[in-house]
Coordinates of C-alpha atoms in Angstrom, one line a residue:
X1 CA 99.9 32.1 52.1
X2 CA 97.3 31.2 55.0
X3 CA 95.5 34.2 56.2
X4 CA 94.5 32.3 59.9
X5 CA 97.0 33.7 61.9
X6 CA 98.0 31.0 64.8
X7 CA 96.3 32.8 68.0
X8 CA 93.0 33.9 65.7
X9 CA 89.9 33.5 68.1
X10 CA 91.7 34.5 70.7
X11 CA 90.9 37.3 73.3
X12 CA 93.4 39.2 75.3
X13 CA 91.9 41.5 78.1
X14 CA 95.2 43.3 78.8
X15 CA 96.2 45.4 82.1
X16 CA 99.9 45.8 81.4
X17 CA 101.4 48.9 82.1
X18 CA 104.0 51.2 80.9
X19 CA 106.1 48.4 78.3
X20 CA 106.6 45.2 79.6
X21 CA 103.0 44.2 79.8
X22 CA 102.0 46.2 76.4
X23 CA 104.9 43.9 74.8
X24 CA 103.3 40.7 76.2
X25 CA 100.4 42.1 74.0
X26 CA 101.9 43.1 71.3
X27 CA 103.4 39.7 70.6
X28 CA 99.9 38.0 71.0
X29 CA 98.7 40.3 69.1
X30 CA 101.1 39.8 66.1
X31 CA 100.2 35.7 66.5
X32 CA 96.7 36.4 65.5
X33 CA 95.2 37.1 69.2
X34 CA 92.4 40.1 69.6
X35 CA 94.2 42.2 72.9
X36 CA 92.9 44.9 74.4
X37 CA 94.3 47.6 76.5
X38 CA 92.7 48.4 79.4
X39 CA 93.4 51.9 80.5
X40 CA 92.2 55.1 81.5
X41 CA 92.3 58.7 81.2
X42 CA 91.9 59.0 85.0
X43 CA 95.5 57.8 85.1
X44 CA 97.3 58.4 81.7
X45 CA 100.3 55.5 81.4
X46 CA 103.9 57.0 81.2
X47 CA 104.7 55.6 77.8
X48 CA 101.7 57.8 76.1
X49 CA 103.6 60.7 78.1
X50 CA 106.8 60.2 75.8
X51 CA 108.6 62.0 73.3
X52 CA 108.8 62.3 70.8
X53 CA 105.4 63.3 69.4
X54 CA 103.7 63.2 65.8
X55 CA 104.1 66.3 64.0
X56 CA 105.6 67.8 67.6
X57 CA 102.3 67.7 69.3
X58 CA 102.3 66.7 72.4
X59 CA 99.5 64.8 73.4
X60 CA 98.9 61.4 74.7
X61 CA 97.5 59.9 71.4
X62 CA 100.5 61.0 69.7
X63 CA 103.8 59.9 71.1
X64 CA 105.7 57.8 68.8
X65 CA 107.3 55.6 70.8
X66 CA 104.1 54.7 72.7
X67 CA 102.9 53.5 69.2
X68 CA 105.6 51.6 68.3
X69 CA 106.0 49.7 72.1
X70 CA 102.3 49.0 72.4
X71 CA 101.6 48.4 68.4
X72 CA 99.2 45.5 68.0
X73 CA 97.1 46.2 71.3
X74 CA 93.4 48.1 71.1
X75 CA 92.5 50.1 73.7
X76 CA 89.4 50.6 76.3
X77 CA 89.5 52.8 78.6
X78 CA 87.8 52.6 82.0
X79 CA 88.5 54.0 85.2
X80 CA 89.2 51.7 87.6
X81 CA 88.9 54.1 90.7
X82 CA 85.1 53.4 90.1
X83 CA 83.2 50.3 91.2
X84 CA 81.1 50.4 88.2
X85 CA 84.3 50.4 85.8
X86 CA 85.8 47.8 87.2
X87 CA 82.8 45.2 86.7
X88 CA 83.0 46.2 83.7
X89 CA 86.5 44.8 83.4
X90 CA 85.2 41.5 85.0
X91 CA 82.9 40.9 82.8
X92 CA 85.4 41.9 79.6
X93 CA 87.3 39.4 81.5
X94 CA 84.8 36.6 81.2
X95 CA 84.5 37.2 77.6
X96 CA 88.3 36.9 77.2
X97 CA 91.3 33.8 76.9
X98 CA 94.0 35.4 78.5
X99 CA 94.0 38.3 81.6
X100 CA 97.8 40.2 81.5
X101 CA 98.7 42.3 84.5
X102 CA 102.2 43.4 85.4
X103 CA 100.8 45.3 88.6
X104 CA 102.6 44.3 92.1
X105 CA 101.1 41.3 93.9
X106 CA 97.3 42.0 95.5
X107 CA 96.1 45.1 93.0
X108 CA 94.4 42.6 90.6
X109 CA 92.4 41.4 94.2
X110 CA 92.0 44.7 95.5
X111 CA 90.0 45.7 91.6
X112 CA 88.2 42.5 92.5
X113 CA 89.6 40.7 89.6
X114 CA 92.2 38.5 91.0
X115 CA 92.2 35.0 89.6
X116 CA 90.1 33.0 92.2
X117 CA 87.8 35.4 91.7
X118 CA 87.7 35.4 88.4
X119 CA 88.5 31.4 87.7
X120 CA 84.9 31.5 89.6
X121 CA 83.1 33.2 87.3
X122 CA 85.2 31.3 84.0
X123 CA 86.9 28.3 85.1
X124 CA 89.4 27.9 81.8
X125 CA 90.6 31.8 81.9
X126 CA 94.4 32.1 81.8
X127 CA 95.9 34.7 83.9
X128 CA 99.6 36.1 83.2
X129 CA 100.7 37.6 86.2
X130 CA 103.9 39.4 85.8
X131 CA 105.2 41.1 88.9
X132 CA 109.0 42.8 89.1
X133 CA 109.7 39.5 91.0
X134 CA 107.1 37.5 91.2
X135 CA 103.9 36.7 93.1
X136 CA 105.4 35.7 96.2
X137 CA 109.1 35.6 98.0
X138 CA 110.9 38.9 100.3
X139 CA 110.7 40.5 97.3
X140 CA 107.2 40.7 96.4
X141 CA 106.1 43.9 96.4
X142 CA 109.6 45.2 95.3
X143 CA 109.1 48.6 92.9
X144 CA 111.1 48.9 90.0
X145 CA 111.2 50.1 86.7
X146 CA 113.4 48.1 83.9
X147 CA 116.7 50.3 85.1
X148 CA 116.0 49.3 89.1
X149 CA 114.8 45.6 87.9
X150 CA 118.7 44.9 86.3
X151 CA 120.1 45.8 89.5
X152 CA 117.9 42.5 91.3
X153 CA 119.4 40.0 88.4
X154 CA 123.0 40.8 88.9
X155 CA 123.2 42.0 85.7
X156 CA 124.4 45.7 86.6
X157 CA 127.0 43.8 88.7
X158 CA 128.5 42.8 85.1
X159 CA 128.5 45.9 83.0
X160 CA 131.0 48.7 83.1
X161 CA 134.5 50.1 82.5
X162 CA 137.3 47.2 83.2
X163 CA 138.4 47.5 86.7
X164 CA 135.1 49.9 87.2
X165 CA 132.3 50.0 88.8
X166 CA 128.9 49.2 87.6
X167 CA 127.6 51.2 85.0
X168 CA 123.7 50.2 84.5
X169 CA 121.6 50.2 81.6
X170 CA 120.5 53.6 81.3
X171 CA 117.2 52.6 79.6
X172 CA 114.4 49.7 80.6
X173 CA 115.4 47.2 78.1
X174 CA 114.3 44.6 80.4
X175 CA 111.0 45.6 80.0
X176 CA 110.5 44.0 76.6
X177 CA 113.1 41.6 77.0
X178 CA 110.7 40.1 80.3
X179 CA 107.0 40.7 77.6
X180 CA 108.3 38.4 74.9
X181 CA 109.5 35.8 77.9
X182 CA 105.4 36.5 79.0
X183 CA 104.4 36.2 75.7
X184 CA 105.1 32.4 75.4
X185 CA 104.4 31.6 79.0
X186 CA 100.6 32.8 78.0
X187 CA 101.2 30.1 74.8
X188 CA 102.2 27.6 76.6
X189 CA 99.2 27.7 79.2
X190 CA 97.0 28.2 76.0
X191 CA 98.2 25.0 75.0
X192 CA 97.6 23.4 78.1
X193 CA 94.4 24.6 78.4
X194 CA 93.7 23.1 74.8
X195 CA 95.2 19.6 75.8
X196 CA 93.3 19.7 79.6
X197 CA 90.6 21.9 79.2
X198 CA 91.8 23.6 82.0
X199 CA 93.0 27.0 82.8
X200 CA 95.4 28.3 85.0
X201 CA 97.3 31.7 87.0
X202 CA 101.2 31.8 85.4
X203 CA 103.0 32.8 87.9
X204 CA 105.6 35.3 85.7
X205 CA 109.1 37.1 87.4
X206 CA 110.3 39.4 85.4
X207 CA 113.7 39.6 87.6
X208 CA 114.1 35.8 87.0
X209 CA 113.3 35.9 83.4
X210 CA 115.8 39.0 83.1
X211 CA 118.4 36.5 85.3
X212 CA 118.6 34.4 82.4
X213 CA 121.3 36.6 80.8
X214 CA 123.7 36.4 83.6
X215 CA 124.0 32.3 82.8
X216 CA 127.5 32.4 82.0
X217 CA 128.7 34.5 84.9
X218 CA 126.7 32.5 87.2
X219 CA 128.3 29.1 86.1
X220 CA 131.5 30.5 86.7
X221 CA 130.8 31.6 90.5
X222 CA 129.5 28.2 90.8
X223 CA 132.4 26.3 89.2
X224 CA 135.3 28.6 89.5
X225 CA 134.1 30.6 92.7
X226 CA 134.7 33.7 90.4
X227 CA 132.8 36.6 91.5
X228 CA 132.2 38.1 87.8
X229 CA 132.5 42.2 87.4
X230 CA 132.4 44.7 84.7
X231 CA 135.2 44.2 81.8
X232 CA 134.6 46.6 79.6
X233 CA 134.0 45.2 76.2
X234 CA 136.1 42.0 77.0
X235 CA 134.7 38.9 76.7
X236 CA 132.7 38.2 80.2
X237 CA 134.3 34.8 80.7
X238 CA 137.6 36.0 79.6
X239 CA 137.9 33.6 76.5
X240 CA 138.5 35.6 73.7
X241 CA 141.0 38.0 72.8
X242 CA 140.7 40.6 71.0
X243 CA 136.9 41.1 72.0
X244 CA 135.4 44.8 71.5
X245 CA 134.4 47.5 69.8
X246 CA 137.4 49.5 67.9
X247 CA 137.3 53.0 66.3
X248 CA 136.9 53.7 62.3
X249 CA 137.4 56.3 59.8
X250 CA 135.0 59.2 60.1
X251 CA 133.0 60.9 63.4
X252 CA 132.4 58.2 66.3
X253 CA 132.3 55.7 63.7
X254 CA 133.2 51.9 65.6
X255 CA 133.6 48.0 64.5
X256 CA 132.7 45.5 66.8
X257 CA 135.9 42.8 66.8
X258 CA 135.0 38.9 68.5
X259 CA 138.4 36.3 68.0
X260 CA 138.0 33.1 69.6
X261 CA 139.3 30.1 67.7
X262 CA 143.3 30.5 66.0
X263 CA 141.5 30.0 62.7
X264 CA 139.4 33.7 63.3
X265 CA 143.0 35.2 64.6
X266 CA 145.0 33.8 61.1
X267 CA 142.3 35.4 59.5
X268 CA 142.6 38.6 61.2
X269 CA 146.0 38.7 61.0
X270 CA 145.9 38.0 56.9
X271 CA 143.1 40.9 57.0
X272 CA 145.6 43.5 58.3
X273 CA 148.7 42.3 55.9
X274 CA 150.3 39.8 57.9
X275 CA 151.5 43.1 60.1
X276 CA 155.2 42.4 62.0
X277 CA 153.3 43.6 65.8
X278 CA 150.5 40.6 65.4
X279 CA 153.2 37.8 64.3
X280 CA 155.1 38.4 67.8
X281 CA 155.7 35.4 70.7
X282 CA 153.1 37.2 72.7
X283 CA 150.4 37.3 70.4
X284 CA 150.7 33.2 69.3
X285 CA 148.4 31.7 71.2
X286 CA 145.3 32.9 72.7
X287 CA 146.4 32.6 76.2
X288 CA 149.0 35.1 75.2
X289 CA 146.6 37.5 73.5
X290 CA 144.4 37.0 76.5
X291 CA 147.4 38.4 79.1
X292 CA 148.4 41.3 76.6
X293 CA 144.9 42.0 75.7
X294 CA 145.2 45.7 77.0
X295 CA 148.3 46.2 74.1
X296 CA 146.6 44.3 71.7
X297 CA 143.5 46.0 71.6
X298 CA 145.4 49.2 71.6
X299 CA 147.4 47.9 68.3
X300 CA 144.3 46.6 66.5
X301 CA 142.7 50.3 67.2
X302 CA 145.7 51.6 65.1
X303 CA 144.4 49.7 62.3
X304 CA 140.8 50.0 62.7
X305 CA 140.5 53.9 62.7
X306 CA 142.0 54.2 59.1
X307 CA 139.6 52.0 57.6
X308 CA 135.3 52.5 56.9
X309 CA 133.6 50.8 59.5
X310 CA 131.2 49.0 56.9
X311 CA 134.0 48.4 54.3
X312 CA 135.8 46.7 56.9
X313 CA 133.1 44.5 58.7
X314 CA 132.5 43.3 55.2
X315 CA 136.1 42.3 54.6
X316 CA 137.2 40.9 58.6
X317 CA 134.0 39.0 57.5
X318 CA 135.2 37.2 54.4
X319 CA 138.1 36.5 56.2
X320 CA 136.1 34.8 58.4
X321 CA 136.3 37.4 61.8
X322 CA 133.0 38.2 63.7
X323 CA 133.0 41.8 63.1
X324 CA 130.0 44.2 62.6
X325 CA 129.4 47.8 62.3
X326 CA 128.6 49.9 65.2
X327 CA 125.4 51.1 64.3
X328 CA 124.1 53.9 65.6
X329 CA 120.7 55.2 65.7
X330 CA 120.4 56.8 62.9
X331 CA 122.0 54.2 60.8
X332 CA 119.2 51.9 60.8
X333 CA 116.5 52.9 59.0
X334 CA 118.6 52.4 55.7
X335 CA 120.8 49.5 56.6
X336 CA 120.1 47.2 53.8
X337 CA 119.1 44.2 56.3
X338 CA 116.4 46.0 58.2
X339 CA 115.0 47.2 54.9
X340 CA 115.5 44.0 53.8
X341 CA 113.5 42.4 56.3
X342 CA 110.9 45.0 56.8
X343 CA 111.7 45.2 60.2
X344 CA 110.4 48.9 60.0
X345 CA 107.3 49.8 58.5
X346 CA 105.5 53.4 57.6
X347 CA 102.0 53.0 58.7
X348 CA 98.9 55.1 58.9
X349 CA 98.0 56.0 62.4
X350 CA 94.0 56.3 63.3
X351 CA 94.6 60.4 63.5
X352 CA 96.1 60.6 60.1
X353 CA 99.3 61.0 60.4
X354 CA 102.2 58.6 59.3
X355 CA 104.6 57.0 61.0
X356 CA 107.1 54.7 61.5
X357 CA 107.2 51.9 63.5
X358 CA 109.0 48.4 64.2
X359 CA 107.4 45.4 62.4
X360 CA 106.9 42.2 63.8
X361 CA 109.8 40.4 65.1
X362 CA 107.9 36.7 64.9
X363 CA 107.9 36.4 60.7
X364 CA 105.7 33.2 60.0
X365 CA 106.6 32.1 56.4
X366 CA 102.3 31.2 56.0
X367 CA 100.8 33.6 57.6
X368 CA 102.2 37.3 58.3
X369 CA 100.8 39.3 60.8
X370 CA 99.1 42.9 60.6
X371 CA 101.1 45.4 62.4
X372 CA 99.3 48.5 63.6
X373 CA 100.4 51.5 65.5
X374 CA 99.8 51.3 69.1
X375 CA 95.8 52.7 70.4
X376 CA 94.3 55.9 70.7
X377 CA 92.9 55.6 74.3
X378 CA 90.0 53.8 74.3
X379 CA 89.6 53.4 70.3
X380 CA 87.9 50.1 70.9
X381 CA 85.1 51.1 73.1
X382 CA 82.3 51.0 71.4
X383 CA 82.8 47.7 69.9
X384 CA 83.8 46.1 73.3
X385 CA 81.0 47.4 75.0
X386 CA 78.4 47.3 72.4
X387 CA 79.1 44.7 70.1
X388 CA 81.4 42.2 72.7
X389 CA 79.4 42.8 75.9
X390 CA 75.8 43.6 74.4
X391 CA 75.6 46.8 76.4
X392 CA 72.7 49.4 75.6
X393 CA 73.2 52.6 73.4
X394 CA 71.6 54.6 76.2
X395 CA 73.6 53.1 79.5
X396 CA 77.1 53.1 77.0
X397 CA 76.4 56.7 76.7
X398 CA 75.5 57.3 80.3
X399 CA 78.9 55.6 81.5
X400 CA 80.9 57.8 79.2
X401 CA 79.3 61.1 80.6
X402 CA 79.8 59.6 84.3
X403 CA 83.5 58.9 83.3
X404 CA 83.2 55.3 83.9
X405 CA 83.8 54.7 80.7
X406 CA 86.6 57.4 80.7

């Protein structure tokens, strides 16, 4: 295999905050780019304030899930409250490919490091600007985290108990959702910049990125002048029947259940035993088993909660039904696909302690990435400023006792 991972040469100066940025990072950075974090003890970033911590220290080196959201990035760390550190950041920005931010529209100007500033100083840099909802429009300067951002897409509208109301996503799952989406836009202008010479400001929204998922929903307001709502686990266009998750032998143990064509329903139906209650009139077509769905689902459940949930995902499966396990949590460290795929991996973390993170998610059969834990704060500073920007052993350690460098 090739060891020249795809984005080698490249230089990330990254300003992403909290997760969706660091993910934008984290993805270059698993394609071979060199990112680094730019961040500061002056104003520690919530995800190094998370639980849980290694060995149960808290400490913001040492949260877990900090390492695992913002694996692949380095760290500096400057304090940007100061004039000083934030030339310092300009001129880490002329010696870099790419600028992320995921600040509200004008703070990148207001550092003095906006992009006609800094297109001045390097005409070809790239900067990936990626605003809740974008650099311009009512919306602007909108504040959200990933839980408020949902609510902006219409995708909250969608999800909830059948005949409910919304019922958001508790957690920011947005947030990397939007820096894998950023992630390519910065390829893309990469490439253009390779084919032009020239480089450019991307212009990123995470609410329209995040938008994407409500597609279906969307078409059928526009066609059907249906105003979609939450439906439990039904399917959202109302197409398939029965669609959800169904309960199993042992504690809060579920199978997911998705029937769309006849063929999938015979095979459920030979699954079960050919069972009297799924060969009635009602149940024949899948208009039928749309209109009954309520008793059929309650039926299926009957079934469902005297089997395994595994033993019987592998069996609706050779019978050709979508069904799958309802993994929890703790399930997936052992299931044999994520082990399979390495998609978890025990590394070493700078400190010494070991951990686990997620691997990358991009598997490139020539030239696999190296995945490390996410940055002590500022870890990287003395070869940035020494080695990448040529700066003095005697001003370096000047800025550090002035907390410039901080």
């Amino acid at each position: 295999m090739g060891k020249i991972l795809p984005l080698k040469g490249i230089r990330v100066a990254n300003f992403g905050w909290v997760w969706a940025g660091p993910v934008a990072g984290q993805t270059l950075a698993f394609l071979g780019a060199e990112v680094f974090k730019v961040e500061s003890r002056q104003r520690i970033d919530m995800t190094r304030t998370l639980p849980p911590f290694a060995e149960g220290k808290p400490g913001p080196d040492r949260s877990l899930s900090n390492h695992a959201s913002w694996a692949g990035n380095g760290s500096v760390s400057l304090n940007l409250k100061e004039q000083e550190a934030c030339d310092l950041a300009r001129d880490l920005i002329v010696h870099s490919d790419v600028v992320v931010d995921n600040f509200g529209p004008g703070v990148m100007d207001r550092l003095g490091l906006g992009y006609e500033r800094m297109r001045r100083a390097k005409p070809d840099i790239i900067m990936l600007s990626m605003p809740a909802a974008g650099l311009y429009g009512p919306l602007e300067h909108v504040r959200t985290y990933g839980l408020s951002l949902t609510s902006v897409t219409g995708l909250d509208s969608l999800v909830g108990y059948k005949k409910g109301g919304p019922v958001p996503f508790e957690n920011a799952f947005s947030d990397p959702l939007a820096g894998i989406f950023a992630a390519f836009a910065a390829i893309t202008a990469l490439n253009h910049r390779r084919n032009t010479g020239q480089g450019q400001q991307v212009d990123f929204s995470q609410q329209e990125a995040v938008m994407q998922m409500v597609g279906p929903a969307y078409m059928d307001y526009l066609l059907n002048g249906r105003i979609g709502g939450p439906k439990g686990n039904e399917h959202p266009l109302g197409i398939a029947a029965p669609h959800s998750v169904f309960p199993c032998r042992g504690d809060d143990r579920w199978i997911s259940i998705a029937v769309h064509t006849e063929s999938e329903w015979a095979g459920l139906v030979s699954a079960m035993g050919e069972p009297e209650w799924a060969q009635a009139e009602r149940y024949s077509t899948l208009q039928g088993r749309i209109a009954n769905i309520d008793a059929l689902h309650a039926q299926l459940a009957e079934w469902t909660v005297q089997h395994d949930d595994r033993a019987l995902a592998e069996q609706l499966q050779h019978h050709g039904v979508a069904a799958a396990p309802v993994l929890n949590v703790g399930d997936l460290l052992q299931d044999p696909q994520y082990v399979s795929r390495k998609t978890f991996l025990e590394v070493e973390h700078p400190l010494g302690f070991r951990e686990t993170i997620y691997g990358a998610y991009i598997k490139m059969s020539r030239t696999p990435p190296d995945v490390r834990p996410g940055p002590m704060i500022g870890q990287d500073n003395d070869y940035v400023f020494r080695e990448i920007l040529g700066m003095s052993e005697e001003r370096y350690r000047d800025l550090v006792e002035r907390k410039i460098i901080y």
